[in-house]
PDB file of C-alpha atoms in Angstrom:
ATOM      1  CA  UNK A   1       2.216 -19.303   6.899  1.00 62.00           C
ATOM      2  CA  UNK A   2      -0.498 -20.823   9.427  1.00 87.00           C
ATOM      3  CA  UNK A   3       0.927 -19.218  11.993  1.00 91.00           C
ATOM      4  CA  UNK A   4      -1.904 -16.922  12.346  1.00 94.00           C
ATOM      5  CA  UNK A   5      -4.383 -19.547  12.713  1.00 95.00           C
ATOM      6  CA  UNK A   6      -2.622 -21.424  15.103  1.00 94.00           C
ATOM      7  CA  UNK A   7      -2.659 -18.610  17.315  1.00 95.00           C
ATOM      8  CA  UNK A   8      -6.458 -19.082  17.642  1.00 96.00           C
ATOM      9  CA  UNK A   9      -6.548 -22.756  17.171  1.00 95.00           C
ATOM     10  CA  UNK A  10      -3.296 -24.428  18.390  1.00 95.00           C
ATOM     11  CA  UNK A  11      -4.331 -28.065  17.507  1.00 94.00           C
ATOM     12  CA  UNK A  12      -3.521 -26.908  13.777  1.00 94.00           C
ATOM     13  CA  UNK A  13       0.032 -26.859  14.777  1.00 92.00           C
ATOM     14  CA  UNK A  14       0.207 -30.532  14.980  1.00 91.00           C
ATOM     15  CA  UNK A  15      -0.462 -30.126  11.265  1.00 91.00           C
ATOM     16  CA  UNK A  16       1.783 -27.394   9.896  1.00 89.00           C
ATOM     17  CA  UNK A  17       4.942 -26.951  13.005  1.00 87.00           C
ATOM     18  CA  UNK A  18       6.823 -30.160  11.498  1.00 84.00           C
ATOM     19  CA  UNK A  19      10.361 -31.250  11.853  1.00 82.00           C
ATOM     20  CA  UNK A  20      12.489 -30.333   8.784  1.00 76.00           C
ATOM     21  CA  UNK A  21      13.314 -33.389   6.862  1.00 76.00           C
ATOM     22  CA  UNK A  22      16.166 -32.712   5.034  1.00 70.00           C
ATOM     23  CA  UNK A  23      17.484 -34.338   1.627  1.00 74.00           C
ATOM     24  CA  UNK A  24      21.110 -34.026   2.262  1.00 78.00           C
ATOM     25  CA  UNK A  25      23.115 -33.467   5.019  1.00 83.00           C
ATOM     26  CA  UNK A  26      21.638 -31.122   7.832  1.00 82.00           C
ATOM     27  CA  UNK A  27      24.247 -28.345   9.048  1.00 86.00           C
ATOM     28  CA  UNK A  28      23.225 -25.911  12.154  1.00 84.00           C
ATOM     29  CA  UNK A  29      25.538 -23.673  12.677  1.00 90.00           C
ATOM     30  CA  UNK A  30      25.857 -19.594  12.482  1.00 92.00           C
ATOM     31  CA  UNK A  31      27.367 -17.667   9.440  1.00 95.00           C
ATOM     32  CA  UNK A  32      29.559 -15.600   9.651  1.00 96.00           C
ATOM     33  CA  UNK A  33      30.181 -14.237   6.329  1.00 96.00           C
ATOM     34  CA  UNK A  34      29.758 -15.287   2.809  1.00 96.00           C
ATOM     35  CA  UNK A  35      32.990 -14.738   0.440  1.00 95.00           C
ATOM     36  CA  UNK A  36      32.703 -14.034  -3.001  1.00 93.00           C
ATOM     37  CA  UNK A  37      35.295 -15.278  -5.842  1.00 90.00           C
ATOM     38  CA  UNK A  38      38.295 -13.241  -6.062  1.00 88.00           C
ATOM     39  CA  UNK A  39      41.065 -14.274  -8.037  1.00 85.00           C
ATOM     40  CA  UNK A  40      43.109 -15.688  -5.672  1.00 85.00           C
ATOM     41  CA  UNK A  41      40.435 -17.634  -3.577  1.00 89.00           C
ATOM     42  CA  UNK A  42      36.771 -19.229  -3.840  1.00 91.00           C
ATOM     43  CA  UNK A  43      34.017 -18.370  -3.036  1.00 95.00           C
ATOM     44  CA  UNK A  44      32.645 -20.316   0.468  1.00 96.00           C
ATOM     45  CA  UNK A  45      30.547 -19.873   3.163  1.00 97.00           C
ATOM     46  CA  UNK A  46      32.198 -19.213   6.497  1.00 96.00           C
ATOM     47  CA  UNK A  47      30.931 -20.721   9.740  1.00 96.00           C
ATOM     48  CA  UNK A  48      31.053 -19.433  13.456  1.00 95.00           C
ATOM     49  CA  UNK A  49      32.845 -23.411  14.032  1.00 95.00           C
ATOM     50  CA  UNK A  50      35.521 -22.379  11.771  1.00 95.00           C
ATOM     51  CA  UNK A  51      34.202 -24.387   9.146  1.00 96.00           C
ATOM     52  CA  UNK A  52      34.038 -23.314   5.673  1.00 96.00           C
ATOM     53  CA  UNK A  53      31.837 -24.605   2.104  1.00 96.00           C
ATOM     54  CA  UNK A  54      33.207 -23.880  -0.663  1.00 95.00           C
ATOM     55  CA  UNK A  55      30.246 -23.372  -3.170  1.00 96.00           C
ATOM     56  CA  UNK A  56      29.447 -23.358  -7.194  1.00 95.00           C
ATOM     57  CA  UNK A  57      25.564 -21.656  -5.968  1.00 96.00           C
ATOM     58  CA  UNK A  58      24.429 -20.445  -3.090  1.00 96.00           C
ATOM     59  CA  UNK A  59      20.716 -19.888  -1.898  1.00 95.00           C
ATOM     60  CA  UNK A  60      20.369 -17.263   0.972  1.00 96.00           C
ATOM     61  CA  UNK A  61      16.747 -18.249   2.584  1.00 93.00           C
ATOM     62  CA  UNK A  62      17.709 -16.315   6.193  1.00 92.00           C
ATOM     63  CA  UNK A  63      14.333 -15.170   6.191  1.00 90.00           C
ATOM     64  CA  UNK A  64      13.411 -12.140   8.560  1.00 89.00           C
ATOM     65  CA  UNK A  65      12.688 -11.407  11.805  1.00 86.00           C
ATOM     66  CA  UNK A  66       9.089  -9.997  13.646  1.00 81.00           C
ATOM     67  CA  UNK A  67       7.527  -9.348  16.996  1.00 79.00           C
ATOM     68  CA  UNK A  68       6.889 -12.634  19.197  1.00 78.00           C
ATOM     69  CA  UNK A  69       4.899 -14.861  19.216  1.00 83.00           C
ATOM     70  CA  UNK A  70       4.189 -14.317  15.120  1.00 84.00           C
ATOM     71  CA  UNK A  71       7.373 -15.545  15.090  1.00 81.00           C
ATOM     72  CA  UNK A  72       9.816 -16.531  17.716  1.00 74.00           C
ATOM     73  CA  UNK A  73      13.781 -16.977  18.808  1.00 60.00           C
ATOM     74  CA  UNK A  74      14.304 -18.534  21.538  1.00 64.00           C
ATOM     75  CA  UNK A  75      17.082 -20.831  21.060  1.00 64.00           C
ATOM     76  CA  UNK A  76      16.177 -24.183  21.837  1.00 62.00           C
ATOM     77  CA  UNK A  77      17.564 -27.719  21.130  1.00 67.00           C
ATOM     78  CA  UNK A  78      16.510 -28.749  17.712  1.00 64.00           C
ATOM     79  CA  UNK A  79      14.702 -31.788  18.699  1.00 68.00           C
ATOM     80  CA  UNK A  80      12.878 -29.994  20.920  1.00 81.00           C
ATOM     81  CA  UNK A  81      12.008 -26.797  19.045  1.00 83.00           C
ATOM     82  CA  UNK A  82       8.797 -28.153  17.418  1.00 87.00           C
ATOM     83  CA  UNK A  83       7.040 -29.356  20.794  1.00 90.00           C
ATOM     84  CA  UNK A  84       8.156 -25.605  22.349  1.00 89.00           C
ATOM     85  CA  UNK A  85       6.959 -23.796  19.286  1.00 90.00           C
ATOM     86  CA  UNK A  86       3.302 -25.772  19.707  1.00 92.00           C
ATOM     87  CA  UNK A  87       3.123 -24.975  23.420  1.00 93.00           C
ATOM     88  CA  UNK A  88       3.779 -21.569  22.726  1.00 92.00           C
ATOM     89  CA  UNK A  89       0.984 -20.889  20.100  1.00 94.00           C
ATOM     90  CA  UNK A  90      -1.673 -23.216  22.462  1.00 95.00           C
ATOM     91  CA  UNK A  91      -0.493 -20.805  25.512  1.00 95.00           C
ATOM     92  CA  UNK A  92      -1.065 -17.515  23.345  1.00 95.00           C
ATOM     93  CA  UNK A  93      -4.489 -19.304  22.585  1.00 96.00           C
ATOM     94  CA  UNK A  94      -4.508 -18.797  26.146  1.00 96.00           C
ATOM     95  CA  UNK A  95      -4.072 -15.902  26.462  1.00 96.00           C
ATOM     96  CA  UNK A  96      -6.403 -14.611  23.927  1.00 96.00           C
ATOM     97  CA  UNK A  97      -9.352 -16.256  24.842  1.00 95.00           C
ATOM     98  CA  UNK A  98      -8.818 -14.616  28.321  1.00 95.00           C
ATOM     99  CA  UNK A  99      -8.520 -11.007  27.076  1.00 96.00           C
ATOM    100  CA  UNK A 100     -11.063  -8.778  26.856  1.00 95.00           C
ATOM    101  CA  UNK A 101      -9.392  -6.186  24.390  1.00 96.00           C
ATOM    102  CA  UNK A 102      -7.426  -6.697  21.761  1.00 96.00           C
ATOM    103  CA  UNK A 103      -5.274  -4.394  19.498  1.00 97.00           C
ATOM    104  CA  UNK A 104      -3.545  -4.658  16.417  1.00 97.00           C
ATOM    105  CA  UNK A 105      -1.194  -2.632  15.112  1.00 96.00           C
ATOM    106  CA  UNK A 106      -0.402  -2.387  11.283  1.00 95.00           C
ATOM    107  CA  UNK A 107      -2.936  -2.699   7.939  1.00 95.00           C
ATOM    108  CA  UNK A 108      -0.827  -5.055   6.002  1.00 94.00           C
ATOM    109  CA  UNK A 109      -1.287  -8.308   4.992  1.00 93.00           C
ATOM    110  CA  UNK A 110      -0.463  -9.991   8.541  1.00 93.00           C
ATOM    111  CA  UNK A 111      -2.462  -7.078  10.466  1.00 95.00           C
ATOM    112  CA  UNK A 112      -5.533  -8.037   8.556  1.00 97.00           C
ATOM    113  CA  UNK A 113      -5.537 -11.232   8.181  1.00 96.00           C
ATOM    114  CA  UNK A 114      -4.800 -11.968  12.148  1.00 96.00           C
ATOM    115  CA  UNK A 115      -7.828  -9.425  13.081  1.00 97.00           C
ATOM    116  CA  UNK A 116     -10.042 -11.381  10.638  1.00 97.00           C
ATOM    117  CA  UNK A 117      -8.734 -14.646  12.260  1.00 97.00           C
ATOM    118  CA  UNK A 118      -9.624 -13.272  16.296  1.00 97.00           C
ATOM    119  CA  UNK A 119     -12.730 -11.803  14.753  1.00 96.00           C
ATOM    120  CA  UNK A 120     -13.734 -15.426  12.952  1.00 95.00           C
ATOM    121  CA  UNK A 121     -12.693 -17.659  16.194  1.00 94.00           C
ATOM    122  CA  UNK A 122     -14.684 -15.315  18.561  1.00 93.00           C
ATOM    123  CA  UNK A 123     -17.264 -14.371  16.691  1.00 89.00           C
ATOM    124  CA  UNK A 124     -19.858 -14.707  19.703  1.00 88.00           C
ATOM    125  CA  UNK A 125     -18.032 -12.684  22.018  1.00 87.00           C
ATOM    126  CA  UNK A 126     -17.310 -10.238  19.825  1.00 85.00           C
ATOM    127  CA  UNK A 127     -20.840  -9.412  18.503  1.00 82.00           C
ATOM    128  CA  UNK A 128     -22.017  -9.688  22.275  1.00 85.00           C
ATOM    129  CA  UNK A 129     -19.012  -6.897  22.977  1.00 81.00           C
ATOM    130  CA  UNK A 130     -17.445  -9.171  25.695  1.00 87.00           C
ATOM    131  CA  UNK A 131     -14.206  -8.670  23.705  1.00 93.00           C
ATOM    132  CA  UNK A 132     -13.129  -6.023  21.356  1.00 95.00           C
ATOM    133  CA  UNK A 133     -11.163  -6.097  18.863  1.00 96.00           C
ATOM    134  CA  UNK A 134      -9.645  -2.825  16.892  1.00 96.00           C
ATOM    135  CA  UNK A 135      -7.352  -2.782  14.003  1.00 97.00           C
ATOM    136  CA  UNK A 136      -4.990  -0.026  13.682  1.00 97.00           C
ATOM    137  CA  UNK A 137      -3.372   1.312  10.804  1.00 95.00           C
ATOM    138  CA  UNK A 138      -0.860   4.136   9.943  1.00 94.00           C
ATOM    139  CA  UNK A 139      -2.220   4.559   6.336  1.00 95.00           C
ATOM    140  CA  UNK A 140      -5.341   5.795   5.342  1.00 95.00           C
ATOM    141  CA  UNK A 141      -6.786   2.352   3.955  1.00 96.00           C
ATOM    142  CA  UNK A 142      -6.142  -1.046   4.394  1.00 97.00           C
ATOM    143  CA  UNK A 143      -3.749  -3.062   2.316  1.00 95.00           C
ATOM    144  CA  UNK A 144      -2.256   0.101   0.728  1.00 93.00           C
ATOM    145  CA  UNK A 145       0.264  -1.935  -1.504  1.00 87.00           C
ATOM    146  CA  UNK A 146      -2.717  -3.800  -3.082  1.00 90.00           C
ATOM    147  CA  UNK A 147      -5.331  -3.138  -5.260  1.00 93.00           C
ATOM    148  CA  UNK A 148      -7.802  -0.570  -3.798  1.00 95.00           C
ATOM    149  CA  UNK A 149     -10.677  -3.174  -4.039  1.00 96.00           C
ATOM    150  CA  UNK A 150      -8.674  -5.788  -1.652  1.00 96.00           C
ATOM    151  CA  UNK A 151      -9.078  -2.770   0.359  1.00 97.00           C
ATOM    152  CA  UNK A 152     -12.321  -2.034   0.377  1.00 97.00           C
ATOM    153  CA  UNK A 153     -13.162  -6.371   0.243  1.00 97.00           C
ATOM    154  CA  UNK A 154     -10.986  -6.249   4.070  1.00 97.00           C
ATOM    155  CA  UNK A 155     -12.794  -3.146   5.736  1.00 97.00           C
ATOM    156  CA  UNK A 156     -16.241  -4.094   4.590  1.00 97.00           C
ATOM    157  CA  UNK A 157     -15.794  -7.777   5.878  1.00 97.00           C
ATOM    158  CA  UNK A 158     -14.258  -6.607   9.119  1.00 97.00           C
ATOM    159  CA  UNK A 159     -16.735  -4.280   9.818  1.00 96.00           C
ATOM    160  CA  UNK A 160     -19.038  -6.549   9.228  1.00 95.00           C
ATOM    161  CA  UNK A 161     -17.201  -8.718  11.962  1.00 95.00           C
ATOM    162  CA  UNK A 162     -17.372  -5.926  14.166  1.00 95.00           C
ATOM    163  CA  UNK A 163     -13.941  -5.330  14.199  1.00 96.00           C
ATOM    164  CA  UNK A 164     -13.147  -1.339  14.880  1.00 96.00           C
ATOM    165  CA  UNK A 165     -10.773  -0.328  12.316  1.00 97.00           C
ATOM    166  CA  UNK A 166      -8.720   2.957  13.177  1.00 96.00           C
ATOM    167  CA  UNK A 167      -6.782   4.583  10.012  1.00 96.00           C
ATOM    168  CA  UNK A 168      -4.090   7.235   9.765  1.00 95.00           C
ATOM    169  CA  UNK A 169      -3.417   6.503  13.804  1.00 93.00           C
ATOM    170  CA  UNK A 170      -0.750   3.920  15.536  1.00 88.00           C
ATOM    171  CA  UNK A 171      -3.175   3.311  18.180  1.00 89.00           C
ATOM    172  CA  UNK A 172      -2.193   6.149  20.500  1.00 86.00           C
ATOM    173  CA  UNK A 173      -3.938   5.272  23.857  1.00 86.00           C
ATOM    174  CA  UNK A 174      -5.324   2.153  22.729  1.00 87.00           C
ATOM    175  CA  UNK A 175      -2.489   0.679  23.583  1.00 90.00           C
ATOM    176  CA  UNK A 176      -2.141   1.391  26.802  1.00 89.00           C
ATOM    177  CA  UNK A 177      -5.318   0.115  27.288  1.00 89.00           C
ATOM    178  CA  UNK A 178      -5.579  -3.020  26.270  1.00 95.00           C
ATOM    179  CA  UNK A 179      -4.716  -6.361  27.575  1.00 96.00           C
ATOM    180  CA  UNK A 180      -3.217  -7.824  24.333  1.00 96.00           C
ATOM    181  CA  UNK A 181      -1.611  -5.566  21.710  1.00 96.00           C
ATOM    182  CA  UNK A 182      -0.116  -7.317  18.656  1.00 95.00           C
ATOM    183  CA  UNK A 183       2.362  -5.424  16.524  1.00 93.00           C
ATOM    184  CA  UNK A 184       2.308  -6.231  12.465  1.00 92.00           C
ATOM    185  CA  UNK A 185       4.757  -4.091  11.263  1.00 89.00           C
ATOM    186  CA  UNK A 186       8.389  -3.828  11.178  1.00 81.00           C
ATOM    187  CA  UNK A 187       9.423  -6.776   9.591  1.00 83.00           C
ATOM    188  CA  UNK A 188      13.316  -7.202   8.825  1.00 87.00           C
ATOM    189  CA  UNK A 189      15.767  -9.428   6.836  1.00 90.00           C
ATOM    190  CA  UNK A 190      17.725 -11.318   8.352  1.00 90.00           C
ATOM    191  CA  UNK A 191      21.498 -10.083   6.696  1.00 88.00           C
ATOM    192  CA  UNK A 192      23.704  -9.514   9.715  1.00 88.00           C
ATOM    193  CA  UNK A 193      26.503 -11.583   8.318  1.00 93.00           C
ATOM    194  CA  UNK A 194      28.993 -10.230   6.652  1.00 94.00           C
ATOM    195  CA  UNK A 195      29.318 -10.286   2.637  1.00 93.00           C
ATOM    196  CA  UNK A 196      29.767  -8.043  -0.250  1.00 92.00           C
ATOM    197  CA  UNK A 197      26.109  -8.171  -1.718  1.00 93.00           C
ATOM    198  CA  UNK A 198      24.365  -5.037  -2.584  1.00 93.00           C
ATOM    199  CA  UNK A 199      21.130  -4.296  -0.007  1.00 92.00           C
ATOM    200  CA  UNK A 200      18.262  -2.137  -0.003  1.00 88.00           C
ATOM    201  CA  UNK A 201      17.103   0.057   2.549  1.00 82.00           C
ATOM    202  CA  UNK A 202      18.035  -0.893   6.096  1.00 76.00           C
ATOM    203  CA  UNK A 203      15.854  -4.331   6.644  1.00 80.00           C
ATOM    204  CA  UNK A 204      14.609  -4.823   3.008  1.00 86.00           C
ATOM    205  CA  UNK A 205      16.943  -7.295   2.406  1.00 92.00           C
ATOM    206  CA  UNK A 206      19.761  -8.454  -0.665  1.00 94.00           C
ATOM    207  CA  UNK A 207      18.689  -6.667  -3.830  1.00 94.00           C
ATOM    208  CA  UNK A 208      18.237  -9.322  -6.590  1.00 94.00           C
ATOM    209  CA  UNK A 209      16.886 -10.084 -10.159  1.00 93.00           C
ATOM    210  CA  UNK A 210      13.881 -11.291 -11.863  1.00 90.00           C
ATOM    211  CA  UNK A 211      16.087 -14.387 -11.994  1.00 92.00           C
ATOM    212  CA  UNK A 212      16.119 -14.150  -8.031  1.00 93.00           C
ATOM    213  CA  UNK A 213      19.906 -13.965  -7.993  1.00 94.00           C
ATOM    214  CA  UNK A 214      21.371 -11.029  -6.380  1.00 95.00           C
ATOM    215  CA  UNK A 215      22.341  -7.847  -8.361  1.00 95.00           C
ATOM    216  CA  UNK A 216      26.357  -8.447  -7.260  1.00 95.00           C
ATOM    217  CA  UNK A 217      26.563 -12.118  -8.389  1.00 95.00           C
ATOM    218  CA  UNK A 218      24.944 -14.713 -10.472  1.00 95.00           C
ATOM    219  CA  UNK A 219      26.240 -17.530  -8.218  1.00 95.00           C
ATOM    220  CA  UNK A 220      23.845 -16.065  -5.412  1.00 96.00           C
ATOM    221  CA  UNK A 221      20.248 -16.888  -5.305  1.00 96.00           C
ATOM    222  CA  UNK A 222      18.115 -15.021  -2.397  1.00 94.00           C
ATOM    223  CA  UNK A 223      14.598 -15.920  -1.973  1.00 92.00           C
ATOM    224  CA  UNK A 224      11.663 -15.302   0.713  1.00 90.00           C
ATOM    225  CA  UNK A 225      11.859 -12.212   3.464  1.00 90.00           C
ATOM    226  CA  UNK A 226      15.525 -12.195   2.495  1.00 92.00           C
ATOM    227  CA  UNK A 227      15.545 -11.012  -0.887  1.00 92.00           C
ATOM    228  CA  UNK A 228      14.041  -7.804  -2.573  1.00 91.00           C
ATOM    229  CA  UNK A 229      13.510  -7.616  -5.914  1.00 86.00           C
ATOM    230  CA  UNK A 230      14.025  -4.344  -7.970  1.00 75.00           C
ATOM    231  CA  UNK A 231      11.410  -5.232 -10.252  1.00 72.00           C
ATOM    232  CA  UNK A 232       8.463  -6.145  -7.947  1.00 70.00           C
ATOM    233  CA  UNK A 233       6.926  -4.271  -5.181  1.00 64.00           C
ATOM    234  CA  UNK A 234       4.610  -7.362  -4.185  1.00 65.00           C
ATOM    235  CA  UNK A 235       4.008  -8.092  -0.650  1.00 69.00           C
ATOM    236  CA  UNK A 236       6.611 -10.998   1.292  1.00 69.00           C
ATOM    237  CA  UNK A 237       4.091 -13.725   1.605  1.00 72.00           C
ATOM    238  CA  UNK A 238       4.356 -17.314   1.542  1.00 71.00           C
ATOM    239  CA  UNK A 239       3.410 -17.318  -1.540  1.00 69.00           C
ATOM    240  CA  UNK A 240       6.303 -15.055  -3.137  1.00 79.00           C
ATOM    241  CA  UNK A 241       8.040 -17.403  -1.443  1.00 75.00           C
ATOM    242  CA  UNK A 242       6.311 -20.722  -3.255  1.00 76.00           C
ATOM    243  CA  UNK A 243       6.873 -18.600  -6.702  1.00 78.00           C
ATOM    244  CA  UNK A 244      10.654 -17.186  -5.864  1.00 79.00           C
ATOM    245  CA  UNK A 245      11.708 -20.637  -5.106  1.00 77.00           C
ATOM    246  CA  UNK A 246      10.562 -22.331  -8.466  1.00 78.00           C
ATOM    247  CA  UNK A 247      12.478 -19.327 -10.073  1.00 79.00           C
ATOM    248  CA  UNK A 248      15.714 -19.792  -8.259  1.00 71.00           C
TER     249      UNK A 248
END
């Protein structure tokens, strides 16, 4: 969740990109397919190393993937992945402070919140016009899934920031333009192994419950960018996530 920040002040990744310390024992591998009980077998977790967990519950945390550097896939070796993932948010850094135009794409949560964070770091520059920033959105306001106030809070401070917001466009020629064009939209769930779980639209993710277990089986629990629940519309934040795991 601090991605954002990072991106403008890399020396808070030394802070929030940690090493995962796990409780128990630490698999990596790839799956391949999760099988549900049927009456003459289990229901385990297939791996691409042939392996396979049998399981009483399962939580499905496969989270979802975006454009780089918000998030990023380069396989690397795992001791190594949290020294490459700093060096690439202190070279984006980089690259930012060297632009001269910037453009994001996308009025959502992570569209607004990284144009308030380039607006907040270069605050000089960008009152003196030295670098512009513009915010682009497809929909006619900002935040459209929240309340119209949270709207009307992120344009005013913004503006105030001197940000140029553009609504109802996806940037057009502003893209072409500009040295640095960030696009945050577009986000999908990671669900490209196989399984018999029921799924929303194309990249929404496993449909689940208030309970956050999925709709097909109550020995599934789904939380973060992988699940979507039928009875929320909220917005996949970090802090879904926080609440979605103290359901599940």
């Amino acid at each position: 969740p601090s991605t954002l920040r990072c991106m403008v002040e890399p020396s808070k990744a030394n802070a929030t990109v940690l090493p995962l310390e796990a409780s128990g024992e630490m698999l990596v591998d790839e799956v391949l397919k999760i099988a549900l009980k049927t009456e003459t077998e289990n229901q385990r977790v297939i791996l691409a190393s042939g392996r396979e967990i049998s399981f009483d519950y399962v939580v499905i945390a496969t989270g979802s993937t975006y454009s780089d550097p918000i998030k990023t896939f380069e396989k690397v070796e795992r001791d190594e992945r949290v020294e490459k993932r700093r060096e690439e948010l202190s070279s984006e850094c980089k690259r930012i402070e060297e632009a001269e135009s910037i453009v994001v794409l996308g009025g959502g949560p992570v569209g607004v919140e990284l144009a308030a964070e380039l607006a907040g770091k270069f605050r000089k520059t960008v009152r003196r016009r030295q670098k512009r920033i513009t915010l682009c959105s497809k929909s006619e306001r900002l935040l459209p899934q929240m309340h119209r106030r949270a709207s009307d809070f992120a344009e005013k401070w913004l503006r105030r920031a001197n940000v140029d917001i553009r609504l109802g466009t996806d940037g057009g020629k502003l893209v072409d333009g500009a040295d640095i064009v960030y696009r945050c939209f577009g986000s999908a769930a990671n669900a490209s192994f196989e399984c018999e779980l029921s799924q929303a639209e194309e990249g929404k993710g496993f449909l689940v419950r208030s309970t956050m277990q999925s709709v097909s089986s109550d020995a599934v629990f789904v939380v973060g960018d992988a699940a979507c629940c039928e009875t929320s519309t909220s917005e996949k934040t970090a802090f879904s996530a926080d609440v979605q795991a103290l359901v599940a």
